[in-house]
PDB file of C-alpha atoms in Angstrom:
ATOM      1  CA  MET W   1     -22.438  12.999 -21.622  1.00 69.00           C
ATOM      2  CA  LYS W   2     -18.949  14.547 -21.878  1.00 74.00           C
ATOM      3  CA  MET W   3     -17.036  15.497 -18.933  1.00 82.00           C
ATOM      4  CA  SER W   4     -14.635  18.658 -18.986  1.00 88.00           C
ATOM      5  CA  SER W   5     -11.059  17.961 -18.436  1.00 92.00           C
ATOM      6  CA  ALA W   6     -11.516  20.672 -15.381  1.00 94.00           C
ATOM      7  CA  VAL W   7     -13.144  18.089 -13.423  1.00 95.00           C
ATOM      8  CA  GLU W   8     -10.101  15.541 -13.403  1.00 94.00           C
ATOM      9  CA  GLN W   9      -7.794  18.284 -12.871  1.00 95.00           C
ATOM     10  CA  SER W  10     -10.030  19.865  -9.910  1.00 96.00           C
ATOM     11  CA  LEU W  11      -9.642  16.174  -8.446  1.00 96.00           C
ATOM     12  CA  VAL W  12      -5.816  16.289  -8.945  1.00 95.00           C
ATOM     13  CA  VAL W  13      -5.432  19.547  -7.403  1.00 96.00           C
ATOM     14  CA  LEU W  14      -7.703  18.367  -4.384  1.00 97.00           C
ATOM     15  CA  VAL W  15      -5.515  15.630  -3.741  1.00 94.00           C
ATOM     16  CA  MET W  16      -2.620  17.864  -4.026  1.00 93.00           C
ATOM     17  CA  LEU W  17      -3.828  20.210  -1.566  1.00 95.00           C
ATOM     18  CA  GLY W  18      -5.054  17.130   0.629  1.00 93.00           C
ATOM     19  CA  LEU W  19      -1.476  16.159   0.380  1.00 91.00           C
ATOM     20  CA  GLN W  20       0.154  19.573   1.133  1.00 92.00           C
ATOM     21  CA  LYS W  21       2.378  19.326   4.208  1.00 89.00           C
ATOM     22  CA  ASP W  22       0.950  21.296   7.102  1.00 88.00           C
ATOM     23  CA  GLY W  23      -2.308  22.528   4.948  1.00 89.00           C
ATOM     24  CA  LEU W  24      -0.140  25.337   3.864  1.00 92.00           C
ATOM     25  CA  PRO W  25      -1.765  27.068   0.949  1.00 95.00           C
ATOM     26  CA  VAL W  26      -0.262  26.483  -2.576  1.00 95.00           C
ATOM     27  CA  LYS W  27      -0.124  29.394  -5.335  1.00 94.00           C
ATOM     28  CA  SER W  28      -1.911  28.770  -8.726  1.00 93.00           C
ATOM     29  CA  HIS W  29       1.074  28.887 -10.590  1.00 93.00           C
ATOM     30  CA  VAL W  30       2.813  26.151  -8.920  1.00 93.00           C
ATOM     31  CA  LEU W  31      -0.277  23.990  -8.977  1.00 95.00           C
ATOM     32  CA  SER W  32      -0.606  24.740 -12.780  1.00 93.00           C
ATOM     33  CA  LYS W  33       3.120  23.954 -13.451  1.00 92.00           C
ATOM     34  CA  HIS W  34       3.008  20.700 -11.606  1.00 92.00           C
ATOM     35  CA  LEU W  35      -0.305  19.974 -13.788  1.00 92.00           C
ATOM     36  CA  GLU W  36       1.207  21.527 -16.923  1.00 92.00           C
ATOM     37  CA  VAL W  37      -1.641  23.636 -17.595  1.00 93.00           C
ATOM     38  CA  SER W  38      -2.106  27.334 -18.057  1.00 93.00           C
ATOM     39  CA  ASP W  39      -2.280  29.232 -14.906  1.00 92.00           C
ATOM     40  CA  SER W  40      -5.285  31.432 -16.177  1.00 93.00           C
ATOM     41  CA  TYR W  41      -7.431  28.498 -16.975  1.00 92.00           C
ATOM     42  CA  LEU W  42      -6.403  26.939 -13.766  1.00 94.00           C
ATOM     43  CA  LYS W  43      -7.297  30.064 -11.710  1.00 94.00           C
ATOM     44  CA  LYS W  44     -10.870  29.961 -13.867  1.00 95.00           C
ATOM     45  CA  THR W  45     -11.297  26.478 -12.584  1.00 96.00           C
ATOM     46  CA  MET W  46     -10.320  27.261  -8.839  1.00 96.00           C
ATOM     47  CA  ARG W  47     -12.634  30.107  -8.493  1.00 97.00           C
ATOM     48  CA  LYS W  48     -15.544  27.863  -9.238  1.00 97.00           C
ATOM     49  CA  LEU W  49     -14.214  25.338  -6.733  1.00 98.00           C
ATOM     50  CA  GLY W  50     -13.736  28.573  -4.408  1.00 97.00           C
ATOM     51  CA  VAL W  51     -17.421  29.618  -4.990  1.00 97.00           C
ATOM     52  CA  ALA W  52     -18.364  26.004  -4.204  1.00 97.00           C
ATOM     53  CA  ASN W  53     -16.300  26.295  -0.724  1.00 97.00           C
ATOM     54  CA  ILE W  54     -14.353  23.830  -1.531  1.00 98.00           C
ATOM     55  CA  VAL W  55     -10.879  25.532  -1.592  1.00 97.00           C
ATOM     56  CA  GLU W  56     -10.364  29.069  -0.243  1.00 96.00           C
ATOM     57  CA  ALA W  57      -7.842  31.612  -1.514  1.00 94.00           C
ATOM     58  CA  ILE W  58      -5.355  33.152   0.721  1.00 93.00           C
ATOM     59  CA  ALA W  59      -4.231  36.682  -0.106  1.00 90.00           C
ATOM     60  CA  SER W  60      -0.799  37.088   1.215  1.00 88.00           C
ATOM     61  CA  LYS W  61       2.638  36.879   0.154  1.00 86.00           C
ATOM     62  CA  GLU W  62       2.918  33.181   1.323  1.00 85.00           C
ATOM     63  CA  GLY W  63      -0.778  32.336   0.056  1.00 90.00           C
ATOM     64  CA  GLY W  64      -2.590  30.594  -2.263  1.00 93.00           C
ATOM     65  CA  PHE W  65      -5.013  27.952  -2.185  1.00 96.00           C
ATOM     66  CA  ARG W  66      -5.985  25.623   0.221  1.00 96.00           C
ATOM     67  CA  LEU W  67      -8.981  23.050   1.279  1.00 97.00           C
ATOM     68  CA  ALA W  68     -11.804  24.950   2.732  1.00 97.00           C
ATOM     69  CA  ARG W  69     -13.323  21.865   4.162  1.00 96.00           C
ATOM     70  CA  ALA W  70     -12.096  18.392   5.631  1.00 95.00           C
ATOM     71  CA  THR W  71     -11.123  16.254   2.865  1.00 94.00           C
ATOM     72  CA  LYS W  72     -13.784  13.770   3.745  1.00 94.00           C
ATOM     73  CA  SER W  73     -16.888  16.367   3.478  1.00 96.00           C
ATOM     74  CA  ILE W  74     -15.734  16.983  -0.260  1.00 97.00           C
ATOM     75  CA  THR W  75     -17.326  14.501  -2.594  1.00 97.00           C
ATOM     76  CA  LEU W  76     -16.764  13.900  -5.999  1.00 97.00           C
ATOM     77  CA  LEU W  77     -20.306  14.916  -6.528  1.00 97.00           C
ATOM     78  CA  ASP W  78     -19.231  18.401  -5.062  1.00 98.00           C
ATOM     79  CA  VAL W  79     -16.140  18.606  -7.386  1.00 97.00           C
ATOM     80  CA  TYR W  80     -18.249  17.724 -10.679  1.00 96.00           C
ATOM     81  CA  GLU W  81     -21.325  20.079  -9.506  1.00 96.00           C
ATOM     82  CA  ALA W  82     -18.679  23.102  -8.749  1.00 97.00           C
ATOM     83  CA  ILE W  83     -17.303  22.445 -12.352  1.00 96.00           C
ATOM     84  CA  GLU W  84     -20.209  21.230 -14.324  1.00 94.00           C
ATOM     85  CA  GLY W  85     -23.148  22.754 -12.670  1.00 92.00           C
ATOM     86  CA  LYS W  86     -26.278  21.148 -10.836  1.00 91.00           C
ATOM     87  CA  ASP W  87     -28.454  21.256 -13.895  1.00 87.00           C
ATOM     88  CA  SER W  88     -29.688  18.024 -15.516  1.00 84.00           C
ATOM     89  CA  PHE W  89     -27.456  17.163 -18.541  1.00 78.00           C
ATOM     90  CA  VAL W  90     -30.496  15.417 -19.892  1.00 77.00           C
ATOM     91  CA  HIS W  91     -32.264  17.474 -22.500  1.00 77.00           C
ATOM     92  CA  SER W  92     -34.156  17.115 -25.655  1.00 77.00           C
ATOM     93  CA  THR W  93     -33.962  19.283 -28.777  1.00 80.00           C
ATOM     94  CA  GLN W  94     -37.398  17.918 -30.365  1.00 79.00           C
ATOM     95  CA  LEU W  95     -35.142  16.587 -33.403  1.00 78.00           C
ATOM     96  CA  ALA W  96     -37.921  13.589 -33.415  1.00 79.00           C
ATOM     97  CA  ASP W  97     -40.802  16.240 -33.429  1.00 77.00           C
ATOM     98  CA  ARG W  98     -39.443  17.628 -36.516  1.00 79.00           C
ATOM     99  CA  VAL W  99     -38.855  14.559 -38.379  1.00 80.00           C
ATOM    100  CA  PHE W 100     -41.498  12.114 -37.495  1.00 83.00           C
ATOM    101  CA  PRO W 101     -45.272  12.287 -38.135  1.00 80.00           C
ATOM    102  CA  ALA W 102     -46.829  10.528 -35.391  1.00 83.00           C
ATOM    103  CA  LYS W 103     -46.491  13.030 -32.803  1.00 81.00           C
ATOM    104  CA  LYS W 104     -48.190  11.254 -29.921  1.00 86.00           C
ATOM    105  CA  ALA W 105     -46.164   8.079 -30.336  1.00 84.00           C
ATOM    106  CA  VAL W 106     -42.724  10.553 -30.491  1.00 80.00           C
ATOM    107  CA  GLU W 107     -43.681  12.359 -27.543  1.00 84.00           C
ATOM    108  CA  THR W 108     -44.270   9.200 -25.643  1.00 88.00           C
ATOM    109  CA  GLY W 109     -41.091   7.659 -26.847  1.00 88.00           C
ATOM    110  CA  THR W 110     -39.105  10.877 -26.413  1.00 86.00           C
ATOM    111  CA  GLN W 111     -40.257  11.040 -22.662  1.00 88.00           C
ATOM    112  CA  GLU W 112     -39.274   7.181 -22.351  1.00 91.00           C
ATOM    113  CA  VAL W 113     -36.039   7.882 -23.430  1.00 91.00           C
ATOM    114  CA  LEU W 114     -35.532  11.123 -21.489  1.00 89.00           C
ATOM    115  CA  SER W 115     -36.732   9.001 -18.201  1.00 92.00           C
ATOM    116  CA  ILE W 116     -34.074   6.274 -19.189  1.00 93.00           C
ATOM    117  CA  ILE W 117     -31.107   8.953 -19.277  1.00 90.00           C
ATOM    118  CA  PHE W 118     -32.427  10.910 -16.496  1.00 92.00           C
ATOM    119  CA  ASP W 119     -32.539   7.654 -14.037  1.00 94.00           C
ATOM    120  CA  ALA W 120     -28.644   7.188 -15.475  1.00 93.00           C
ATOM    121  CA  GLU W 121     -27.904  10.663 -14.458  1.00 93.00           C
ATOM    122  CA  GLN W 122     -29.421  10.104 -10.830  1.00 94.00           C
ATOM    123  CA  ASP W 123     -27.213   6.945 -10.618  1.00 96.00           C
ATOM    124  CA  PHE W 124     -24.270   8.664 -11.794  1.00 94.00           C
ATOM    125  CA  LYS W 125     -24.540  11.289  -9.125  1.00 95.00           C
ATOM    126  CA  LYS W 126     -25.420   9.041  -6.604  1.00 97.00           C
ATOM    127  CA  ARG W 127     -22.054   7.002  -7.224  1.00 96.00           C
ATOM    128  CA  LEU W 128     -20.036  10.327  -7.096  1.00 96.00           C
ATOM    129  CA  LYS W 129     -21.741  11.146  -3.893  1.00 97.00           C
ATOM    130  CA  GLN W 130     -20.308   8.280  -1.910  1.00 96.00           C
ATOM    131  CA  TYR W 131     -16.760   8.800  -2.341  1.00 95.00           C
ATOM    132  CA  SER W 132     -14.653  12.026  -1.210  1.00 95.00           C
ATOM    133  CA  ILE W 133     -11.459  13.530  -1.530  1.00 94.00           C
ATOM    134  CA  LEU W 134     -10.428  11.422   1.436  1.00 92.00           C
ATOM    135  CA  ASP W 135     -10.822   8.079  -0.634  1.00 91.00           C
ATOM    136  CA  LEU W 136      -8.418   9.538  -3.062  1.00 89.00           C
ATOM    137  CA  LEU W 137      -5.538  10.195  -0.379  1.00 86.00           C
ATOM    138  CA  LYS W 138      -5.196   6.363   0.383  1.00 76.00           C
ATOM    139  CA  LEU W 139      -1.761   6.753  -1.161  1.00 57.00           C
ATOM    140  CA  ARG W 140      -0.803   8.614   1.713  1.00 56.00           C
ATOM    141  CA  GLU W 141      -0.883   5.601   3.490  1.00 56.00           C
ATOM    142  CA  ASP W 142       2.713   5.391   2.919  1.00 55.00           C
ATOM    143  CA  GLY W 143       3.477   6.744   6.249  1.00 55.00           C
ATOM    144  CA  SER W 144       4.739  10.292   5.119  1.00 63.00           C
ATOM    145  CA  ASP W 145       3.519  13.772   6.484  1.00 69.00           C
ATOM    146  CA  GLY W 146       2.756  15.127   3.093  1.00 79.00           C
ATOM    147  CA  ILE W 147       4.561  17.066   0.263  1.00 83.00           C
ATOM    148  CA  ASP W 148       5.363  20.683   0.186  1.00 83.00           C
ATOM    149  CA  TRP W 149       4.425  21.211  -3.461  1.00 86.00           C
ATOM    150  CA  ARG W 150       5.751  24.913  -3.095  1.00 85.00           C
ATOM    151  CA  ASN W 151       9.328  23.425  -3.213  1.00 82.00           C
ATOM    152  CA  TYR W 152       8.418  19.909  -4.912  1.00 80.00           C
ATOM    153  CA  GLU W 153      10.567  19.278  -7.909  1.00 78.00           C
ATOM    154  CA  PRO W 154       9.760  15.385  -9.517  1.00 68.00           C
ATOM    155  CA  GLN W 155      12.569  13.299 -10.138  1.00 61.00           C
ATOM    156  CA  ASN W 156      11.300  12.664 -13.522  1.00 52.00           C
ATOM    157  CA  GLN W 157       8.390  14.148 -15.441  1.00 49.00           C
ATOM    158  CA  THR W 158       6.603  10.766 -15.623  1.00 48.00           C
ATOM    159  CA  ALA W 159       5.677  10.830 -12.226  1.00 45.00           C
ATOM    160  CA  PHE W 160       2.825  12.659 -13.316  1.00 43.00           C
ATOM    161  CA  VAL W 161       1.472  10.774 -16.304  1.00 38.00           C
TER     162      VAL W 161
END
């Protein structure tokens, strides 16, 4: 299994929006600047998050993106599935069927392996469902009232590494 970088970027964006002062919308070009990614790439990711009702786009001069739901109701599984899809990542190409002559043994072995991987996938998704964006916002316990990303300039660039 390989997870795209868009999942990590989405989590960072959602934490940024969760920390956004007064919940004001943040434009995609501001987010992409802080993430140091292409704005067009980030817009595609944000579209997926919008379709999943995780973020909402506000169309206005002061618009941008903001969270569509409370941080406690957005799970890591929601984010993963919004980006990677809900389909199982367990699939067989039937390679063993083409290589080995013992068809019945191959079928049994293939089903056993797929079952093990499917169980692992279910465990993975179960764990992701246990954590929310709110859990990632624990850093806000410093007493700050948020960050206005629209006007924020980092002291040094290593702050985002």
